[in-house]
Coordinates of C-alpha atoms in Angstrom, one line a residue:
Chain A
M1 CA 0.2 0.4 0.1
R2 CA 1.2 3.6 -0.7
I3 CA -0.3 7.1 1.3
L4 CA 0.7 10.0 0.0
V5 CA 0.5 12.4 3.5
T6 CA 0.0 15.9 3.4
N7 CA -1.2 18.4 6.2
D8 CA -1.9 22.5 6.7
D9 CA 0.2 23.0 9.4
G10 CA 3.5 22.5 7.1
I11 CA 6.3 20.1 6.4
M12 CA 7.5 21.0 9.4
A13 CA 5.1 20.3 11.6
E14 CA 5.0 18.1 14.4
G15 CA 1.5 16.4 14.1
L16 CA 2.7 15.1 10.2
R17 CA 6.5 13.7 11.2
V18 CA 4.2 11.8 14.4
L19 CA 1.8 9.8 11.0
V20 CA 4.3 9.9 9.1
K21 CA 6.2 7.1 11.8
H22 CA 2.9 5.6 12.7
L23 CA 1.9 4.6 8.7
Q24 CA 6.0 3.6 7.8
D25 CA 5.0 0.7 9.5
L26 CA 2.3 -0.5 7.8
A27 CA 2.4 1.2 4.2
E28 CA 4.9 3.0 2.1
V29 CA 5.2 6.2 2.4
L30 CA 5.2 9.9 -0.2
V31 CA 5.2 13.0 2.4
V32 CA 4.4 16.4 0.3
A33 CA 3.5 19.1 2.8
P34 CA 2.6 23.3 1.6
D35 CA 6.1 24.2 3.2
V36 CA 4.8 26.9 5.4
E37 CA 1.3 26.7 7.7
R38 CA -1.8 26.7 6.0
S39 CA -4.3 27.3 7.8
A40 CA -8.1 28.0 7.2
T41 CA -6.9 28.2 3.6
G42 CA -10.4 27.1 2.9
H43 CA -10.7 23.7 -0.3
A44 CA -7.9 27.1 -2.3
I45 CA -5.4 25.9 -5.3
T46 CA -3.7 27.8 -6.9
V47 CA -3.4 28.4 -10.7
R48 CA -1.3 31.7 -12.4
T49 CA 1.4 30.8 -9.7
P50 CA 3.0 27.8 -10.5
L51 CA 5.0 25.4 -8.4
W52 CA 7.8 25.0 -7.1
I53 CA 9.2 21.4 -5.3
K54 CA 11.8 21.5 -2.7
E55 CA 13.0 17.8 -1.3
I56 CA 13.1 18.1 2.4
K57 CA 15.2 16.0 5.1
I58 CA 15.3 15.7 8.3
N59 CA 18.5 15.0 10.2
G60 CA 20.2 14.3 6.5
E61 CA 17.2 11.4 5.6
F62 CA 14.8 12.7 3.3
F63 CA 11.5 13.1 4.2
G64 CA 9.4 14.1 1.9
Y65 CA 8.8 16.9 -0.2
A66 CA 7.8 20.6 0.7
V67 CA 5.6 22.5 -2.1
N68 CA 4.6 26.3 -2.4
G69 CA 1.1 25.6 -2.7
T70 CA -2.4 25.1 0.3
P71 CA -3.2 21.8 1.0
A72 CA -5.6 20.4 -2.2
D73 CA -2.6 21.7 -4.4
C74 CA -0.3 19.2 -2.5
V75 CA -2.7 16.6 -2.8
K76 CA -3.6 16.9 -6.6
I77 CA 0.4 17.2 -7.8
G78 CA 1.4 13.9 -5.5
V79 CA -0.4 12.4 -6.6
K80 CA -0.5 13.3 -10.6
A81 CA 3.2 14.4 -10.9
I82 CA 5.6 13.5 -8.2
S83 CA 4.6 9.9 -7.4
T84 CA 5.5 7.9 -10.0
K85 CA 3.0 4.5 -9.4
E86 CA 0.0 5.0 -7.6
I87 CA -1.8 5.8 -4.9
D88 CA -4.3 3.9 -3.0
M89 CA -5.3 6.4 -0.1
V90 CA -4.8 10.0 0.9
I91 CA -4.6 10.9 4.7
S92 CA -3.7 15.1 5.5
G93 CA -2.7 15.2 8.9
I94 CA -2.8 14.7 12.0
N95 CA -4.0 18.4 12.7
R96 CA -3.1 20.6 15.2
G97 CA -7.2 21.8 17.3
P98 CA -10.5 19.6 15.9
N99 CA -11.6 20.2 12.8
L100 CA -15.5 19.7 13.6
G101 CA -19.4 21.3 12.4
T102 CA -18.8 24.0 9.8
D103 CA -15.8 24.8 11.7
I104 CA -14.1 22.0 8.6
M105 CA -15.9 24.4 6.0
Y106 CA -12.4 26.8 6.3
S107 CA -9.9 23.8 7.1
G108 CA -7.2 22.8 4.9
T109 CA -6.7 19.3 7.2
V110 CA -10.7 18.8 5.6
S111 CA -10.1 20.5 1.6
A112 CA -7.3 18.2 1.6
A113 CA -8.9 15.0 2.1
L114 CA -11.8 16.2 0.1
E115 CA -8.8 16.4 -3.3
G116 CA -8.3 13.2 -2.0
A117 CA -12.0 11.8 -2.7
L118 CA -12.5 13.7 -5.4
L119 CA -9.6 12.4 -6.9
G120 CA -11.0 8.5 -6.0
K121 CA -9.0 7.6 -4.0
P122 CA -10.0 6.9 -0.3
S123 CA -9.5 9.3 1.7
I124 CA -9.2 10.5 5.4
A125 CA -7.8 13.9 7.2
V126 CA -7.1 13.2 11.0
S127 CA -7.0 16.1 13.4
T128 CA -7.0 15.7 17.8
V129 CA -9.0 18.2 19.6
D130 CA -7.1 19.9 22.1
F131 CA -5.0 23.0 20.7
D132 CA -3.0 23.5 23.5
K133 CA -2.8 19.8 24.5
P134 CA -2.7 18.0 21.1
V135 CA -1.2 14.8 21.8
Y136 CA -0.6 13.7 18.5
E137 CA 1.0 10.1 19.5
S138 CA -2.8 8.7 20.0
A139 CA -3.5 9.8 17.0
A140 CA -1.7 8.3 14.8
R141 CA -1.3 5.3 17.2
F142 CA -5.3 5.6 16.4
T143 CA -4.9 5.7 12.2
K144 CA -3.5 3.2 12.1
V145 CA -5.4 1.5 13.4
L146 CA -8.5 3.0 12.3
I147 CA -6.7 1.7 8.1
S148 CA -6.3 -1.7 9.2
K149 CA -10.1 -1.7 9.5
L150 CA -11.1 -0.4 6.9
V151 CA -12.2 -2.3 4.5
L152 CA -10.7 -0.6 1.3
Q153 CA -12.9 -2.2 -2.0
D154 CA -15.6 -1.5 -0.5
F155 CA -14.6 3.1 0.2
P156 CA -17.9 4.9 -1.5
R157 CA -16.4 6.5 -4.0
Y158 CA -15.9 10.7 -3.2
D159 CA -16.1 9.8 0.1
A160 CA -13.3 11.1 2.7
L161 CA -13.2 10.1 7.2
N162 CA -13.4 13.6 8.6
V163 CA -11.6 12.1 11.7
N164 CA -11.5 13.7 15.2
V165 CA -9.4 12.0 17.6
P166 CA -9.7 13.2 21.9
S167 CA -6.7 14.2 22.9
V168 CA -5.8 11.5 26.4
P169 CA -3.7 9.1 26.4
Y170 CA -4.0 6.1 24.0
S171 CA -5.0 4.1 25.9
E172 CA -8.1 6.4 27.4
I173 CA -9.7 6.7 23.9
K174 CA -13.3 5.2 24.4
G175 CA -13.9 3.5 20.4
I176 CA -15.1 5.4 17.0
R177 CA -18.7 6.6 16.6
V178 CA -19.2 7.1 13.3
T179 CA -21.2 10.5 13.0
R180 CA -22.6 13.5 11.3
Q181 CA -21.3 16.9 11.0
G182 CA -23.0 19.1 13.5
L183 CA -23.7 22.8 13.5
R184 CA -20.7 24.6 15.2
K185 CA -22.1 28.8 15.6
Y186 CA -19.4 31.5 16.4
K187 CA -20.0 35.6 17.5
D188 CA -17.7 36.6 15.2
F189 CA -16.6 39.8 15.4
F190 CA -14.1 42.6 14.7
E191 CA -12.0 44.7 16.3
A192 CA -11.4 47.5 14.5
R193 CA -7.9 49.5 15.5
K194 CA -6.0 51.9 14.0
D195 CA -2.9 51.4 12.1
P196 CA 0.3 54.8 13.2
F197 CA -0.8 56.3 9.5
G198 CA -4.6 57.0 11.0
N199 CA -6.6 53.4 8.8
T200 CA -8.7 51.4 10.4
Y201 CA -8.3 48.0 10.9
Y202 CA -9.6 44.7 11.9
W203 CA -9.1 41.8 13.8
M204 CA -11.3 39.3 13.7
L205 CA -12.2 37.1 16.2
G206 CA -14.9 34.3 17.0
K207 CA -16.7 32.7 20.2
V208 CA -18.1 29.5 20.0
V209 CA -21.5 30.6 21.2
D210 CA -23.5 27.7 19.9
E211 CA -22.9 23.9 18.7
E212 CA -25.0 20.6 18.5
K213 CA -23.9 18.8 20.6
T214 CA -27.2 16.6 20.6
G215 CA -27.4 13.0 18.6
D216 CA -25.1 11.6 16.7
M217 CA -23.0 15.3 16.5
D218 CA -19.5 15.4 15.9
S219 CA -18.9 17.0 18.5
A220 CA -20.4 15.3 20.7
A221 CA -18.4 12.3 20.0
V222 CA -15.5 14.0 20.6
E223 CA -17.4 14.9 24.6
A224 CA -18.1 11.6 25.0
G225 CA -14.3 10.8 24.8
Y226 CA -14.5 9.0 21.4
V227 CA -13.3 9.5 18.2
S228 CA -15.6 11.1 15.5
V229 CA -15.4 9.4 11.9
T230 CA -17.1 11.8 10.0
P231 CA -18.2 10.5 6.8
L232 CA -18.4 13.4 3.9
H233 CA -19.0 13.3 0.0
I234 CA -17.9 16.3 -2.3
F235 CA -20.7 17.9 -2.8
L236 CA -22.7 20.3 -1.4
T237 CA -26.5 19.9 -2.6
D238 CA -29.2 19.9 -0.3
E239 CA -31.7 16.9 -1.1
R240 CA -35.0 18.1 1.1
S241 CA -34.4 21.2 -0.6
I242 CA -34.8 20.4 -4.4
E243 CA -38.9 19.6 -4.3
K244 CA -38.9 23.3 -1.9
F245 CA -37.3 25.0 -4.3
R246 CA -39.1 24.2 -7.6
Y247 CA -41.5 26.6 -7.7
L248 CA -38.2 28.9 -9.4
E249 CA -39.1 26.4 -12.6
E250 CA -42.6 28.1 -12.7
S251 CA -43.1 31.4 -15.7
Chain B
M1 CA -34.9 44.9 2.4
R2 CA -31.1 45.3 2.2
I3 CA -28.7 43.3 0.1
L4 CA -24.8 43.1 0.8
V5 CA -23.2 42.5 -2.7
T6 CA -19.2 40.9 -3.5
N7 CA -17.0 38.9 -5.6
D8 CA -14.7 36.6 -6.4
D9 CA -13.3 38.6 -9.5
G10 CA -12.4 41.8 -7.3
I11 CA -14.0 45.2 -6.3
M12 CA -13.1 46.5 -9.9
A13 CA -14.3 43.4 -12.2
E14 CA -17.6 44.1 -14.7
G15 CA -20.4 41.8 -13.6
L16 CA -20.0 43.0 -10.1
R17 CA -20.8 46.9 -11.1
V18 CA -23.6 44.8 -14.0
L19 CA -24.8 42.9 -10.9
V20 CA -25.1 46.5 -8.6
K21 CA -27.1 48.5 -10.4
H22 CA -29.9 46.0 -11.4
L23 CA -29.9 44.9 -7.7
Q24 CA -30.2 49.0 -6.9
D25 CA -33.9 48.6 -8.9
L26 CA -35.0 46.8 -5.7
A27 CA -33.1 47.2 -2.5
E28 CA -30.6 48.9 -0.5
V29 CA -27.2 47.8 -2.0
L30 CA -23.5 47.3 0.1
V31 CA -20.8 45.9 -1.9
V32 CA -18.1 44.4 -0.1
A33 CA -15.9 42.8 -2.0
P34 CA -11.6 42.1 -2.3
D35 CA -9.2 44.7 -2.4
V36 CA -7.6 42.5 -6.4
E37 CA -9.0 39.2 -8.0
R38 CA -8.7 36.2 -5.2
S39 CA -10.5 33.3 -7.9
A40 CA -10.4 29.6 -6.5
T41 CA -9.5 30.7 -2.9
G42 CA -12.1 28.1 -2.3
H43 CA -13.5 28.7 1.4
A44 CA -10.4 30.8 3.3
I45 CA -10.5 32.6 5.7
T46 CA -7.8 35.3 6.5
V47 CA -7.2 34.5 10.6
R48 CA -3.2 35.7 11.2
T49 CA -3.8 38.7 9.7
P50 CA -5.7 41.9 10.0
L51 CA -8.7 42.9 7.7
W52 CA -8.2 46.7 5.6
I53 CA -11.6 48.5 4.6
K54 CA -10.6 50.9 1.4
E55 CA -13.9 53.0 0.2
I56 CA -13.9 52.8 -2.9
K57 CA -15.6 56.0 -5.7
I58 CA -16.7 55.0 -9.0
N59 CA -16.7 58.5 -10.7
G60 CA -16.4 60.9 -7.8
E61 CA -18.9 58.6 -6.4
F62 CA -19.8 56.0 -2.8
F63 CA -19.7 52.9 -5.0
G64 CA -18.5 50.1 -2.2
Y65 CA -15.8 48.9 0.1
A66 CA -12.7 46.7 -0.7
V67 CA -11.1 44.2 1.9
N68 CA -7.5 42.7 2.2
G69 CA -9.4 39.1 2.5
T70 CA -11.7 36.8 0.2
P71 CA -15.3 36.2 -0.5
A72 CA -15.6 35.2 2.7
D73 CA -13.9 37.8 4.5
C74 CA -16.1 40.2 2.7
V75 CA -18.6 38.5 3.7
K76 CA -18.7 38.4 7.5
I77 CA -16.4 41.6 8.3
G78 CA -20.2 43.4 6.3
V79 CA -22.4 41.3 7.8
K80 CA -20.7 41.8 11.1
A81 CA -17.9 45.2 11.5
I82 CA -19.0 47.3 8.3
S83 CA -23.2 48.2 8.2
T84 CA -24.8 49.6 11.0
K85 CA -27.9 47.8 9.6
E86 CA -29.4 44.6 8.8
I87 CA -28.3 42.2 5.7
D88 CA -31.5 40.7 4.4
M89 CA -29.7 38.5 1.5
V90 CA -26.5 38.0 0.8
I91 CA -25.9 37.9 -3.5
S92 CA -22.0 36.2 -5.0
G93 CA -20.9 37.9 -8.5
I94 CA -21.4 37.5 -10.8
N95 CA -18.5 35.6 -11.5
R96 CA -16.3 35.2 -15.1
G97 CA -17.6 31.7 -16.2
P98 CA -19.5 28.8 -15.2
N99 CA -19.4 27.2 -11.3
L100 CA -20.8 24.1 -11.8
G101 CA -20.3 20.8 -10.6
T102 CA -17.5 19.6 -8.6
D103 CA -15.1 22.8 -9.8
I104 CA -17.3 25.0 -7.6
M105 CA -15.0 23.7 -4.5
Y106 CA -13.0 25.8 -5.5
S107 CA -14.9 28.6 -5.9
G108 CA -14.2 31.6 -3.7
T109 CA -17.9 33.3 -5.4
V110 CA -19.9 29.8 -4.4
S111 CA -18.0 30.2 -1.0
A112 CA -19.1 33.7 -0.1
A113 CA -22.5 32.9 -0.2
L114 CA -22.2 29.7 2.2
E115 CA -21.1 32.6 4.2
G116 CA -23.7 34.4 4.2
A117 CA -26.3 30.9 4.5
L118 CA -23.4 29.4 7.9
L119 CA -24.6 34.0 8.6
G120 CA -28.6 32.4 8.7
K121 CA -29.0 34.8 5.1
P122 CA -30.8 33.9 2.4
S123 CA -28.0 33.9 -0.3
I124 CA -27.4 33.6 -3.9
A125 CA -23.5 33.2 -6.1
V126 CA -24.0 34.2 -9.5
S127 CA -21.9 32.9 -12.4
T128 CA -22.3 34.1 -16.8
V129 CA -21.2 31.2 -18.4
D130 CA -18.6 31.7 -21.1
F131 CA -15.4 33.1 -19.5
D132 CA -14.8 34.5 -23.0
K133 CA -17.6 36.5 -24.0
P134 CA -19.5 36.8 -20.7
V135 CA -23.3 38.3 -21.1
Y136 CA -22.9 40.3 -17.7
E137 CA -26.2 42.1 -18.6
S138 CA -28.6 39.2 -19.2
A139 CA -27.7 37.3 -15.7
A140 CA -28.2 40.1 -13.4
R141 CA -31.2 41.1 -15.2
F142 CA -32.4 37.7 -14.7
T143 CA -31.2 37.7 -11.2
K144 CA -33.7 40.7 -10.3
V145 CA -36.5 38.3 -11.2
L146 CA -35.6 35.2 -9.5
I147 CA -35.2 37.5 -5.9
S148 CA -39.1 39.0 -6.7
K149 CA -39.5 35.0 -8.0
L150 CA -37.6 34.0 -4.4
V151 CA -40.3 33.7 -0.7
L152 CA -37.5 34.6 1.6
Q153 CA -39.1 33.4 4.7
D154 CA -38.9 30.1 3.0
F155 CA -35.6 30.1 2.3
P156 CA -33.7 27.5 4.4
R157 CA -31.8 28.4 6.5
Y158 CA -28.8 27.6 6.3
D159 CA -28.7 26.9 2.0
A160 CA -27.6 28.7 -0.3
L161 CA -28.5 28.4 -4.1
N162 CA -26.0 28.3 -7.3
V163 CA -26.8 29.8 -10.0
N164 CA -25.2 29.8 -13.5
V165 CA -27.1 32.0 -16.2
P166 CA -26.7 30.8 -20.4
S167 CA -24.4 33.3 -21.5
V168 CA -26.5 34.6 -24.3
P169 CA -28.8 37.6 -24.5
Y170 CA -31.8 37.3 -22.0
S171 CA -34.9 37.2 -24.4
E172 CA -32.3 33.7 -25.5
I173 CA -33.0 31.9 -21.4
K174 CA -35.5 29.2 -21.8
G175 CA -36.0 29.0 -17.8
I176 CA -35.0 27.9 -14.7
R177 CA -34.5 24.3 -13.7
V178 CA -34.1 23.0 -10.4
T179 CA -31.1 21.2 -10.1
R180 CA -28.2 18.8 -8.5
Q181 CA -24.2 19.9 -8.5
G182 CA -22.8 17.1 -11.1
L183 CA -19.9 15.7 -11.7
R184 CA -16.3 17.8 -14.0
K185 CA -13.7 15.4 -13.9
Y186 CA -10.4 16.6 -15.5
K187 CA -7.2 15.1 -16.3
D188 CA -5.0 17.2 -14.1
F189 CA -2.0 17.3 -15.3
F190 CA 1.3 19.3 -14.3
E191 CA 3.4 21.4 -17.5
A192 CA 7.3 20.9 -15.3
R193 CA 10.4 23.9 -16.5
K194 CA 13.3 24.9 -15.1
D195 CA 13.9 28.8 -13.9
P196 CA 16.7 30.7 -14.5
F197 CA 18.8 29.0 -11.7
G198 CA 17.9 25.9 -12.3
N199 CA 14.9 25.0 -9.8
T200 CA 12.2 22.8 -11.2
Y201 CA 9.4 24.2 -11.2
Y202 CA 5.3 23.7 -12.8
W203 CA 2.4 24.9 -14.2
M204 CA -1.1 23.4 -13.3
L205 CA -3.3 23.4 -16.3
G206 CA -7.2 20.7 -16.9
K207 CA -8.5 19.9 -19.0
V208 CA -12.6 18.8 -18.8
V209 CA -12.5 15.4 -19.5
D210 CA -15.8 13.5 -18.2
E211 CA -18.9 15.3 -17.0
E212 CA -22.4 14.3 -16.4
K213 CA -24.6 16.3 -18.0
T214 CA -27.4 13.6 -18.0
G215 CA -30.9 14.1 -16.2
D216 CA -30.9 16.9 -13.4
M217 CA -27.8 17.6 -13.3
D218 CA -26.5 21.7 -13.8
S219 CA -24.6 21.5 -17.3
A220 CA -27.2 19.9 -17.8
A221 CA -29.4 21.9 -17.5
V222 CA -27.1 24.7 -18.5
E223 CA -26.0 23.4 -21.3
A224 CA -29.7 23.5 -23.2
G225 CA -30.0 26.5 -22.9
Y226 CA -32.3 26.9 -19.6
V227 CA -31.4 28.3 -15.7
S228 CA -29.0 26.3 -13.5
V229 CA -30.2 27.2 -10.2
T230 CA -29.1 23.9 -7.8
P231 CA -29.4 24.2 -3.8
L232 CA -26.6 23.9 -2.2
H233 CA -26.4 23.5 1.9
I234 CA -23.3 23.9 3.9
F235 CA -23.1 20.1 5.1
L236 CA -20.8 17.9 4.0
T237 CA -21.5 14.1 5.8
D238 CA -22.4 11.6 3.0
E239 CA -26.2 10.4 4.7
R240 CA -25.7 7.4 2.6
S241 CA -22.6 6.1 4.4
I242 CA -22.9 6.4 7.4
E243 CA -24.6 3.1 7.5
K244 CA -21.7 1.8 5.2
F245 CA -19.3 2.9 7.7
R246 CA -20.9 1.6 10.6
Y247 CA -18.2 -1.7 10.9
L248 CA -15.7 0.4 12.5
E249 CA -17.8 1.0 16.2
E250 CA -17.3 -2.5 16.7
S251 CA -14.3 -3.0 18.0

């Protein structure tokens, strides 16, 4: 098995290195990751400027390729240009901090997995939910277990799994819950300041004020000590709304 | 009614100006748009650097606010910080070129409408499908008609409409089709070149090789001369896959 690994925290991030170390036990790993941190890049791709690829060594040993692009760019160029062999899976992570609920819209980590899904590869985004005290080791070990559990030939085409792992020692993880993406509501506000030239500028700040934690939502599973596994797909159609808008067809 | 208008082609784009001119017939319009072109930015937001807002005049008259951010940033800061009154709708466009099928993942135009949806506003992304010969006038006139047809109090919460208008004279538009997001497949490839210093760099090129144009897909409607209206939502869960992955819960 050959796994392409990427992330959005950049190729030097600890979460990526811990993940790679664990995955090497079960697969050939190709690292193609952004040269610098690309958080909150959403599903951006680079279309007007070229991409550079740089070989990165760690302690004198080849580690992977750094790309001056987004996580989605890394997946595309990794699968289509860098890899000389067929890629079997795409794994993105381990992200420092959660990717839960509607926040995943902005997530570079998740966008890389969705790009993998678009390319027809079983893909997984993995995050450890505590930004301040990330326990990468648990998330990486868990990812290895998850991959060995997955029946890859049944992996639905154009799906990606969004995986959030509690930031606790591995033995304390209670199990897996297959969940739905919840709704996270922020009270966004903008703090206005004056620059030295008298112009106003704004810092965006957000505070989670409301969150669906009921039933089978992703946040609820993590809060209860389980790993949340949400099957995502690359389609945004709201099926329940198709008939509701049918009246627009009348002239 | 008060409409926030944005786009991803930048505040000076013709498509935006034509749209604003038409919308002013039926609503108070607030323009908050990126200072420069921000195509293929996906659903990125700016979190580590501040945003500047600049008042833009056209022919000596106030036109709107330019922001050094992404389309999603513009919607957030427009609704939360610039507007002193409640915004009733968010409209993004008119994009130069189609936003159809899985391509909308990368679309700044669509991401702005999804950001509006996340903020609880009825939101619409509008594109004219011919990049080389965009007929903005038809798309703008059509948007006005669409808004007057919409029953806003029934607009499903967290939905946005993705609207693609054939690039033809208004009288040639055959009507509206409520559609599903189709699948667009690209043969992506990367052209390698050498820079003057001997380093290899890559241009990403893509060619549509396969496209779902059957049944109620967005591309099929446009191809047949109809305006495609696809209800999108901000959730990515693949509902059909929840049960398929349930086996992962077994230990």
